[in-house]
mmCIF file of C-alpha atoms in Angstrom:
data_model
loop_
_atom_site.group_PDB
_atom_site.id
_atom_site.type_symbol
_atom_site.label_atom_id
_atom_site.label_comp_id
_atom_site.label_asym_id
_atom_site.label_seq_id
_atom_site.Cartn_x
_atom_site.Cartn_y
_atom_site.Cartn_z
ATOM 1 C CA MET B 119 5.290 22.632 -9.595
ATOM 2 C CA LYS B 120 5.938 20.950 -5.533
ATOM 3 C CA PRO B 121 9.626 20.757 -4.640
ATOM 4 C CA GLU B 122 11.179 17.039 -5.665
ATOM 5 C CA ARG B 123 11.247 16.957 -1.169
ATOM 6 C CA GLN B 124 8.116 17.539 -0.714
ATOM 7 C CA ILE B 125 7.309 15.186 -3.444
ATOM 8 C CA ARG B 126 9.644 12.268 -2.151
ATOM 9 C CA ALA B 127 8.864 12.479 1.255
ATOM 10 C CA THR B 128 9.062 9.923 3.272
ATOM 11 C CA ILE B 129 8.787 8.316 7.368
ATOM 12 C CA VAL B 130 12.064 9.306 7.789
ATOM 13 C CA ASP B 131 11.778 12.379 6.390
ATOM 14 C CA VAL B 132 8.603 12.576 8.446
ATOM 15 C CA ALA B 133 10.104 11.617 12.238
ATOM 16 C CA ARG B 134 13.710 13.540 10.948
ATOM 17 C CA GLU B 135 11.760 16.611 11.518
ATOM 18 C CA ALA B 136 9.520 16.144 14.021
ATOM 19 C CA GLY B 137 12.859 14.936 16.362
ATOM 20 C CA LEU B 138 11.385 12.203 17.239
ATOM 21 C CA SER B 139 11.683 8.428 16.618
ATOM 22 C CA ILE B 140 10.637 6.255 12.750
ATOM 23 C CA GLY B 141 9.117 3.881 15.053
ATOM 24 C CA THR B 142 6.966 6.382 17.595
ATOM 25 C CA VAL B 143 6.482 8.153 13.496
ATOM 26 C CA SER B 144 5.031 4.369 12.731
ATOM 27 C CA ASN B 145 3.401 4.021 15.871
ATOM 28 C CA TYR B 146 0.540 7.446 14.817
ATOM 29 C CA LEU B 147 0.378 6.441 10.805
ATOM 30 C CA ASN B 148 -0.606 3.520 12.276
ATOM 31 C CA GLY B 149 -3.345 4.587 14.328
ATOM 32 C CA GLN B 150 -1.892 3.650 17.988
ATOM 33 C CA THR B 151 -1.690 6.033 20.505
ATOM 34 C CA VAL B 152 0.914 8.196 21.140
ATOM 35 C CA ARG B 153 1.727 11.125 23.420
ATOM 36 C CA ARG B 154 -0.727 14.122 22.527
ATOM 37 C CA SER B 155 2.960 16.301 22.748
ATOM 38 C CA ASN B 156 4.124 14.271 19.292
ATOM 39 C CA ARG B 157 1.533 13.556 17.899
ATOM 40 C CA TYR B 158 1.644 17.811 17.387
ATOM 41 C CA LYS B 159 4.917 17.445 16.483
ATOM 42 C CA ILE B 160 4.641 14.747 13.809
ATOM 43 C CA GLU B 161 0.976 16.400 12.254
ATOM 44 C CA THR B 162 3.490 19.655 12.109
ATOM 45 C CA ALA B 163 6.505 17.810 10.300
ATOM 46 C CA ILE B 164 3.072 15.777 7.421
ATOM 47 C CA ALA B 165 2.261 19.541 7.129
ATOM 48 C CA ALA B 166 5.732 20.468 7.214
ATOM 49 C CA LEU B 167 6.438 18.104 3.482
ATOM 50 C CA SER B 168 3.086 17.643 2.491
ATOM 51 C CA PHE B 169 3.304 14.083 3.201
ATOM 52 C CA SER B 170 0.743 11.788 3.018
ATOM 53 C CA ARG B 171 0.159 8.167 3.136
ATOM 54 C CA ASN B 172 0.351 6.923 0.267
ATOM 55 C CA GLN B 173 3.640 8.954 -1.043
ATOM 56 C CA ILE B 174 5.083 5.321 0.910
ATOM 57 C CA ALA B 175 3.056 3.522 -1.945
ATOM 58 C CA VAL B 176 4.149 5.519 -5.045
ATOM 59 C CA SER B 177 7.717 5.531 -4.461
ATOM 60 C CA MET B 178 8.133 1.874 -4.415
ATOM 61 C CA LYS B 179 6.526 1.319 -7.578
ATOM 62 C CA THR B 180 8.699 3.405 -9.432
ATOM 63 C CA THR B 181 12.077 3.720 -7.491
ATOM 64 C CA LYS B 182 12.563 -0.285 -6.497
ATOM 65 C CA SER B 183 16.490 -0.683 -5.959
ATOM 66 C CA ARG B 184 18.400 -4.160 -6.619
ATOM 67 C CA LEU B 185 18.055 -4.884 -2.661
ATOM 68 C CA VAL B 186 15.766 -7.526 -1.491
ATOM 69 C CA GLY B 187 14.192 -8.224 2.497
ATOM 70 C CA MET B 188 14.595 -10.257 4.324
ATOM 71 C CA LEU B 189 13.506 -11.377 8.148
ATOM 72 C CA VAL B 190 14.440 -14.532 10.050
ATOM 73 C CA PRO B 191 13.844 -15.360 14.019
ATOM 74 C CA SER B 192 16.862 -16.236 14.775
ATOM 75 C CA LEU B 193 19.726 -16.954 13.231
ATOM 76 C CA SER B 194 19.615 -20.752 14.148
ATOM 77 C CA GLU B 195 21.724 -23.271 12.200
ATOM 78 C CA PHE B 196 19.174 -23.147 9.966
ATOM 79 C CA HIS B 197 18.100 -19.939 8.977
ATOM 80 C CA GLY B 198 22.426 -19.060 8.744
ATOM 81 C CA ALA B 199 22.562 -21.325 6.686
ATOM 82 C CA ILE B 200 19.328 -20.577 4.002
ATOM 83 C CA VAL B 201 19.974 -16.700 4.413
ATOM 84 C CA GLU B 202 24.543 -17.450 3.247
ATOM 85 C CA LYS B 203 22.007 -19.914 0.269
ATOM 86 C CA ILE B 204 19.229 -17.161 -0.510
ATOM 87 C CA SER B 205 22.553 -14.062 -1.113
ATOM 88 C CA ALA B 206 24.237 -16.062 -3.321
ATOM 89 C CA GLU B 207 21.366 -16.659 -5.579
ATOM 90 C CA LEU B 208 20.897 -13.273 -5.374
ATOM 91 C CA GLN B 209 23.917 -12.155 -5.922
ATOM 92 C CA ASP B 210 23.787 -13.491 -9.493
ATOM 93 C CA GLN B 211 21.147 -11.463 -9.989
ATOM 94 C CA LYS B 212 22.412 -8.472 -8.999
ATOM 95 C CA ARG B 213 20.960 -8.012 -5.994
ATOM 96 C CA ALA B 214 21.692 -7.554 -2.734
ATOM 97 C CA LEU B 215 20.039 -9.208 1.045
ATOM 98 C CA LEU B 216 19.435 -7.484 2.996
ATOM 99 C CA THR B 217 18.804 -9.328 6.363
ATOM 100 C CA TYR B 218 17.113 -8.462 9.552
ATOM 101 C CA CYS B 219 16.967 -10.952 13.332
ATOM 102 C CA HIS B 220 13.111 -10.429 14.870
ATOM 103 C CA ASN B 221 13.513 -11.952 18.014
ATOM 104 C CA LYS B 222 9.593 -12.473 17.085
ATOM 105 C CA ASP B 223 9.741 -8.826 18.539
ATOM 106 C CA PRO B 224 6.724 -6.684 17.067
ATOM 107 C CA ALA B 225 8.456 -3.814 17.016
ATOM 108 C CA VAL B 226 11.971 -5.031 15.705
ATOM 109 C CA MET B 227 9.684 -6.552 12.614
ATOM 110 C CA ALA B 228 7.512 -3.118 12.409
ATOM 111 C CA TYR B 229 10.987 -1.582 12.752
ATOM 112 C CA ALA B 230 13.252 -4.148 10.123
ATOM 113 C CA LEU B 231 9.194 -3.611 7.614
ATOM 114 C CA ASN B 232 9.700 0.791 7.996
ATOM 115 C CA PHE B 233 13.699 0.288 7.280
ATOM 116 C CA PHE B 234 12.969 -1.962 4.058
ATOM 117 C CA GLN B 235 10.245 0.810 3.118
ATOM 118 C CA GLU B 236 12.586 3.240 3.556
ATOM 119 C CA GLN B 237 15.589 0.846 1.506
ATOM 120 C CA ARG B 238 12.540 0.279 -1.190
ATOM 121 C CA VAL B 239 13.598 -2.820 -1.539
ATOM 122 C CA CYS B 240 12.378 -4.534 -4.437
ATOM 123 C CA ALA B 241 11.119 -7.498 -2.806
ATOM 124 C CA ILE B 242 10.432 -9.251 0.931
ATOM 125 C CA ILE B 243 11.103 -12.501 1.880
ATOM 126 C CA VAL B 244 9.097 -13.467 5.445
ATOM 127 C CA ALA B 245 10.217 -16.154 8.221
ATOM 128 C CA GLY B 246 8.514 -16.509 11.475
ATOM 129 C CA HIS B 247 6.401 -13.527 10.748
ATOM 130 C CA SER B 248 4.076 -15.017 13.231
ATOM 131 C CA GLY B 249 1.581 -12.237 14.606
ATOM 132 C CA LEU B 250 3.109 -9.623 11.908
ATOM 133 C CA GLU B 251 0.300 -10.642 9.422
ATOM 134 C CA GLY B 252 -1.260 -7.093 9.561
ATOM 135 C CA ARG B 253 1.294 -4.929 8.341
ATOM 136 C CA LEU B 254 1.875 -7.883 5.771
ATOM 137 C CA LEU B 255 -1.045 -7.836 4.236
ATOM 138 C CA ASP B 256 -0.394 -3.653 4.336
ATOM 139 C CA PHE B 257 2.701 -3.823 2.950
ATOM 140 C CA SER B 258 0.873 -6.126 -0.045
ATOM 141 C CA LYS B 259 -1.152 -3.614 -1.341
ATOM 142 C CA TYR B 260 2.473 -0.928 -1.914
ATOM 143 C CA GLY B 261 2.670 -3.459 -5.287
ATOM 144 C CA ILE B 262 5.784 -5.559 -2.791
ATOM 145 C CA PRO B 263 5.874 -8.622 -3.380
ATOM 146 C CA ILE B 264 6.143 -11.396 0.104
ATOM 147 C CA ILE B 265 7.393 -14.609 -0.231
ATOM 148 C CA GLY B 266 6.562 -16.720 3.156
ATOM 149 C CA LEU B 267 9.464 -19.095 3.852
ATOM 150 C CA THR B 268 8.361 -22.074 5.277
ATOM 151 C CA ASN B 269 5.758 -19.456 7.636
ATOM 152 C CA ASP B 270 2.271 -19.991 6.029
ATOM 153 C CA SER B 271 0.383 -17.620 6.162
ATOM 154 C CA PRO B 272 -3.609 -17.565 3.613
ATOM 155 C CA ASP B 273 -4.540 -14.765 4.706
ATOM 156 C CA VAL B 274 -1.813 -12.299 3.411
ATOM 157 C CA PRO B 275 -1.244 -12.838 -0.615
ATOM 158 C CA MET B 276 2.584 -13.857 -0.750
ATOM 159 C CA TYR B 277 4.632 -15.950 -2.436
ATOM 160 C CA ARG B 278 4.857 -19.311 -0.314
ATOM 161 C CA VAL B 279 7.493 -21.007 -0.349
ATOM 162 C CA LEU B 280 7.234 -24.027 2.453
ATOM 163 C CA THR B 281 7.956 -27.695 3.533
ATOM 164 C CA ASP B 282 5.998 -29.848 4.432
ATOM 165 C CA SER B 283 6.790 -30.346 8.077
ATOM 166 C CA THR B 284 2.717 -31.819 8.729
ATOM 167 C CA ASP B 285 4.275 -35.279 6.513
ATOM 168 C CA ALA B 286 7.942 -35.177 8.320
ATOM 169 C CA ALA B 287 6.412 -36.076 11.472
ATOM 170 C CA ARG B 288 3.603 -38.491 10.402
ATOM 171 C CA LYS B 289 6.546 -40.312 9.247
ATOM 172 C CA ALA B 290 8.547 -39.648 11.031
ATOM 173 C CA VAL B 291 5.794 -41.644 14.095
ATOM 174 C CA GLY B 292 5.519 -44.259 11.417
ATOM 175 C CA TYR B 293 9.134 -45.017 11.606
ATOM 176 C CA LEU B 294 9.905 -45.244 15.985
ATOM 177 C CA SER B 295 6.500 -46.637 15.702
ATOM 178 C CA GLY B 296 8.080 -49.654 13.318
ATOM 179 C CA LEU B 297 10.419 -50.283 15.691
ATOM 180 C CA GLY B 298 7.985 -50.799 18.404
ATOM 181 C CA HIS B 299 7.622 -47.663 19.796
ATOM 182 C CA ARG B 300 4.369 -47.042 21.761
ATOM 183 C CA GLU B 301 4.349 -44.081 24.437
ATOM 184 C CA ILE B 302 6.049 -41.572 21.810
ATOM 185 C CA SER B 303 6.056 -37.871 23.716
ATOM 186 C CA VAL B 304 6.100 -34.793 21.516
ATOM 187 C CA ILE B 305 8.042 -31.054 22.470
ATOM 188 C CA THR B 306 6.664 -28.547 20.481
ATOM 189 C CA GLY B 307 7.370 -25.668 19.886
ATOM 190 C CA ASP B 308 5.358 -22.044 19.714
ATOM 191 C CA LEU B 309 1.716 -24.038 18.791
ATOM 192 C CA ASN B 310 0.770 -19.668 17.958
ATOM 193 C CA GLU B 311 2.618 -19.925 14.863
ATOM 194 C CA ALA B 312 1.958 -22.371 11.817
ATOM 195 C CA THR B 313 5.257 -23.813 10.665
ATOM 196 C CA ALA B 314 4.858 -25.622 14.751
ATOM 197 C CA ARG B 315 0.789 -26.548 14.218
ATOM 198 C CA GLU B 316 2.483 -28.331 11.047
ATOM 199 C CA ARG B 317 4.131 -29.770 13.686
ATOM 200 C CA PHE B 318 2.267 -30.721 16.239
ATOM 201 C CA GLY B 319 -0.349 -31.901 13.968
ATOM 202 C CA GLY B 320 1.182 -33.926 12.154
ATOM 203 C CA TYR B 321 2.520 -36.106 15.135
ATOM 204 C CA ARG B 322 -0.806 -36.690 15.857
ATOM 205 C CA GLN B 323 -2.124 -38.060 12.436
ATOM 206 C CA GLY B 324 0.359 -40.546 13.236
ATOM 207 C CA MET B 325 -0.864 -41.310 16.365
ATOM 208 C CA GLU B 326 -3.914 -41.845 14.644
ATOM 209 C CA GLU B 327 -1.975 -43.890 11.788
ATOM 210 C CA TRP B 328 -0.519 -45.992 14.061
ATOM 211 C CA GLY B 329 -2.839 -46.857 16.633
ATOM 212 C CA LEU B 330 -1.078 -45.037 19.312
ATOM 213 C CA PRO B 331 -2.188 -43.612 22.774
ATOM 214 C CA LEU B 332 -2.649 -39.574 23.168
ATOM 215 C CA ASP B 333 -2.510 -38.651 25.011
ATOM 216 C CA ASP B 334 -1.785 -35.030 26.804
ATOM 217 C CA ARG B 335 1.228 -35.198 29.576
ATOM 218 C CA LEU B 336 2.796 -37.282 26.048
ATOM 219 C CA VAL B 337 2.814 -33.239 24.590
ATOM 220 C CA ILE B 338 5.975 -31.283 25.543
ATOM 221 C CA PRO B 339 5.841 -27.195 25.075
ATOM 222 C CA GLY B 340 9.380 -25.817 24.128
ATOM 223 C CA HIS B 341 8.610 -22.828 23.188
ATOM 224 C CA TYR B 342 11.594 -23.279 20.290
ATOM 225 C CA GLN B 343 13.670 -22.822 23.701
ATOM 226 C CA SER B 344 16.400 -25.064 24.323
ATOM 227 C CA SER B 345 16.137 -23.653 28.558
ATOM 228 C CA ARG B 346 12.119 -24.528 28.305
ATOM 229 C CA ALA B 347 12.657 -27.651 26.079
ATOM 230 C CA TYR B 348 14.965 -29.126 29.762
ATOM 231 C CA THR B 349 12.507 -28.192 32.251
ATOM 232 C CA ALA B 350 9.676 -28.834 30.642
ATOM 233 C CA LEU B 351 10.832 -32.439 30.369
ATOM 234 C CA LYS B 352 12.012 -31.825 33.818
ATOM 235 C CA ARG B 353 8.952 -31.634 35.207
ATOM 236 C CA SER B 354 7.309 -34.238 32.791
ATOM 237 C CA PHE B 355 9.735 -36.356 33.616
ATOM 238 C CA SER B 356 9.234 -35.881 37.373
ATOM 239 C CA THR B 357 5.700 -37.634 37.278
ATOM 240 C CA GLY B 358 7.204 -40.531 36.333
ATOM 241 C CA ARG B 359 5.407 -40.529 32.986
ATOM 242 C CA LYS B 360 8.698 -41.276 30.681
ATOM 243 C CA PRO B 361 7.487 -42.944 26.815
ATOM 244 C CA SER B 362 10.144 -44.580 25.317
ATOM 245 C CA ALA B 363 11.335 -42.034 21.874
ATOM 246 C CA ILE B 364 11.027 -38.635 21.590
ATOM 247 C CA LEU B 365 9.852 -36.189 18.564
ATOM 248 C CA SER B 366 11.355 -33.025 19.140
ATOM 249 C CA CYS B 367 9.892 -30.293 16.270
ATOM 250 C CA SER B 368 13.418 -28.060 16.608
ATOM 251 C CA GLY B 369 16.973 -28.370 16.520
ATOM 252 C CA SER B 370 17.515 -26.040 19.680
ATOM 253 C CA MET B 371 15.137 -28.200 21.608
ATOM 254 C CA THR B 372 16.822 -30.931 20.822
ATOM 255 C CA PHE B 373 19.954 -29.319 22.960
ATOM 256 C CA GLY B 374 17.688 -28.093 25.712
ATOM 257 C CA ALA B 375 16.143 -32.450 25.364
ATOM 258 C CA LEU B 376 20.064 -33.012 25.464
ATOM 259 C CA ARG B 377 21.436 -31.069 28.222
ATOM 260 C CA PHE B 378 18.146 -32.957 30.176
ATOM 261 C CA PHE B 379 19.017 -36.514 28.979
ATOM 262 C CA ARG B 380 22.505 -36.239 29.993
ATOM 263 C CA ASP B 381 21.894 -34.391 33.622
ATOM 264 C CA ALA B 382 19.272 -36.417 34.607
ATOM 265 C CA GLY B 383 21.553 -39.742 33.501
ATOM 266 C CA MET B 384 19.709 -41.009 30.509
ATOM 267 C CA GLN B 385 22.004 -42.390 27.133
ATOM 268 C CA VAL B 386 20.475 -41.631 23.645
ATOM 269 C CA PRO B 387 19.644 -43.914 22.594
ATOM 270 C CA GLY B 388 19.669 -46.613 25.091
ATOM 271 C CA ASP B 389 17.448 -45.541 27.615
ATOM 272 C CA ILE B 390 14.915 -43.065 25.126
ATOM 273 C CA SER B 391 15.179 -42.768 21.346
ATOM 274 C CA LEU B 392 15.264 -38.802 19.247
ATOM 275 C CA ILE B 393 14.316 -38.134 16.148
ATOM 276 C CA SER B 394 14.619 -34.065 16.244
ATOM 277 C CA PHE B 395 13.412 -31.261 13.067
ATOM 278 C CA ASP B 396 15.877 -29.759 11.794
ATOM 279 C CA ASP B 397 19.775 -31.057 11.257
ATOM 280 C CA SER B 398 23.454 -29.056 12.745
ATOM 281 C CA SER B 399 26.428 -30.395 12.432
ATOM 282 C CA ALA B 400 26.693 -31.105 15.911
ATOM 283 C CA PHE B 401 24.357 -33.936 15.931
ATOM 284 C CA GLN B 402 27.027 -35.327 14.165
ATOM 285 C CA LEU B 403 29.943 -35.509 16.777
ATOM 286 C CA ARG B 404 28.241 -37.941 19.575
ATOM 287 C CA ASP B 405 28.444 -41.047 19.537
ATOM 288 C CA ALA B 406 24.593 -41.990 18.505
ATOM 289 C CA PRO B 407 24.102 -38.938 14.916
ATOM 290 C CA ILE B 408 21.009 -38.052 15.439
ATOM 291 C CA THR B 409 18.494 -38.758 13.751
ATOM 292 C CA VAL B 410 16.701 -35.934 12.113
ATOM 293 C CA LEU B 411 14.076 -34.414 9.534
ATOM 294 C CA ALA B 412 16.106 -32.533 7.226
ATOM 295 C CA GLN B 413 14.904 -28.734 5.700
ATOM 296 C CA PRO B 414 16.085 -28.961 1.757
ATOM 297 C CA THR B 415 18.119 -25.545 2.700
ATOM 298 C CA GLU B 416 20.087 -25.482 -1.043
ATOM 299 C CA ASP B 417 16.073 -26.635 -3.266
ATOM 300 C CA LEU B 418 14.418 -23.532 -0.308
ATOM 301 C CA ALA B 419 16.532 -20.893 -1.876
ATOM 302 C CA ARG B 420 17.024 -21.193 -4.970
ATOM 303 C CA THR B 421 13.263 -21.876 -5.626
ATOM 304 C CA VAL B 422 13.195 -18.269 -3.468
ATOM 305 C CA GLY B 423 16.050 -17.224 -5.932
ATOM 306 C CA SER B 424 13.539 -17.630 -8.651
ATOM 307 C CA VAL B 425 10.977 -16.474 -7.363
ATOM 308 C CA VAL B 426 12.480 -12.732 -6.777
ATOM 309 C CA SER B 427 13.960 -12.897 -10.414
ATOM 310 C CA ARG B 428 10.744 -13.950 -11.376
ATOM 311 C CA CYS B 429 8.523 -10.766 -9.452
ATOM 312 C CA ALA B 430 10.586 -8.053 -9.045
ATOM 313 C CA ASP B 431 10.759 -6.134 -11.075
ATOM 314 C CA SER B 432 7.188 -7.178 -12.403
ATOM 315 C CA GLU B 433 4.589 -4.097 -12.972
ATOM 316 C CA ASP B 434 2.041 -7.456 -12.919
ATOM 317 C CA GLN B 435 -0.446 -7.921 -10.432
ATOM 318 C CA ILE B 436 0.784 -10.333 -7.556
ATOM 319 C CA HIS B 437 -0.843 -13.708 -8.075
ATOM 320 C CA PRO B 438 0.420 -15.370 -5.356
ATOM 321 C CA SER B 439 1.580 -18.974 -5.566
ATOM 322 C CA ILE B 440 2.596 -22.790 -3.516
ATOM 323 C CA GLU B 441 5.793 -24.952 -4.095
ATOM 324 C CA VAL B 442 5.955 -27.118 -0.882
ATOM 325 C CA LYS B 443 9.810 -28.869 -0.086
ATOM 326 C CA SER B 444 9.611 -32.585 1.755
ATOM 327 C CA TYR B 445 12.029 -32.987 4.133
ATOM 328 C CA GLU B 446 14.701 -35.579 3.628
ATOM 329 C CA PHE B 447 15.326 -38.502 6.271
ATOM 330 C CA VAL B 448 18.678 -38.489 7.422
ATOM 331 C CA LYS B 449 18.406 -41.931 9.739
ATOM 332 C CA ARG B 450 21.778 -41.942 12.147
ATOM 333 C CA GLU B 451 21.871 -43.656 15.459
ATOM 334 C CA SER B 452 19.475 -42.849 17.640
ATOM 335 C CA CYS B 453 16.859 -44.714 17.539
ATOM 336 C CA LEU B 454 16.545 -48.442 18.764
ATOM 337 C CA ALA B 455 13.800 -50.475 18.672
ATOM 338 C CA SER B 456 11.784 -50.865 21.967
ATOM 339 C CA ARG B 457 12.761 -52.965 24.267
ATOM 340 C CA THR B 458 9.627 -52.498 26.400
ATOM 341 C CA SER B 459 6.222 -50.754 26.606
ATOM 342 C CA SER B 460 6.747 -47.526 29.288
ATOM 343 C CA LYS B 461 4.636 -47.349 32.040
ATOM 344 C CA THR B 462 1.611 -45.161 32.544
#
């Protein structure tokens, strides 16, 4: 019989034996280039521990913990709230949440997944996971349930808890059109991500549906960052093209837009109407509180908790499912009827 250490050897054991980082060992196991000296150390450690890659899968299938791993792109107001609510849902199930903020850094994502493997999590929740599909596909083969939150990855067999960003953006454009606005700009997120594409797609659908002019000059790339939204707006407005209304596709970009309007001496909604995806307590403190498309955080958290409860301890084959939630259109005071059409 082999010693217990050989049976239970993990990436952590290999890294410790080789005197290298988990990331370096992970790169080697995933076929990436590592230094020749490091490759020799890793291979020596693997031989000494009788380690094989499928040991991770075996250990995870047979000794799952009560831990749930969660990857989020940032601890924004939305993600902070959803982490808190999901944690409360899992606490009722006698489970605990391990959270990593990846900031869209592939190295952090990879490290977090390795860490989740070593902790033998019973499920993984992922948000903002663009570029991680390959790793998630590998992970799904271990039989550990993956739950995609508000971002879709059709090629990965996982449970999906999504929000209908396309319909929300379309309705926002329709609302602005009903107020007489014809030139409506959109501040887009990172269009490499599914949610950003859906929101932009909904904007385009709304513009077409209401017979409004589609113009690339009305598309302002904000990449989910306040500073980039500010810079892109400044560049766009310097051309003389000034829309009468703007749909911002994230709260962080809305803050960038508000800073720009302040510096440019513009008033919301006196000079320009504004709708934002995602709500913030700060939006409600303005003289003219911001109209928002708010994510249903309570409903999302309950649904994620239900999915974890249903599938985490199951030995049955994973059958991916999709649940789609609607945004709440919260109409406040940041939109007024258009006085005149903007000049091109």
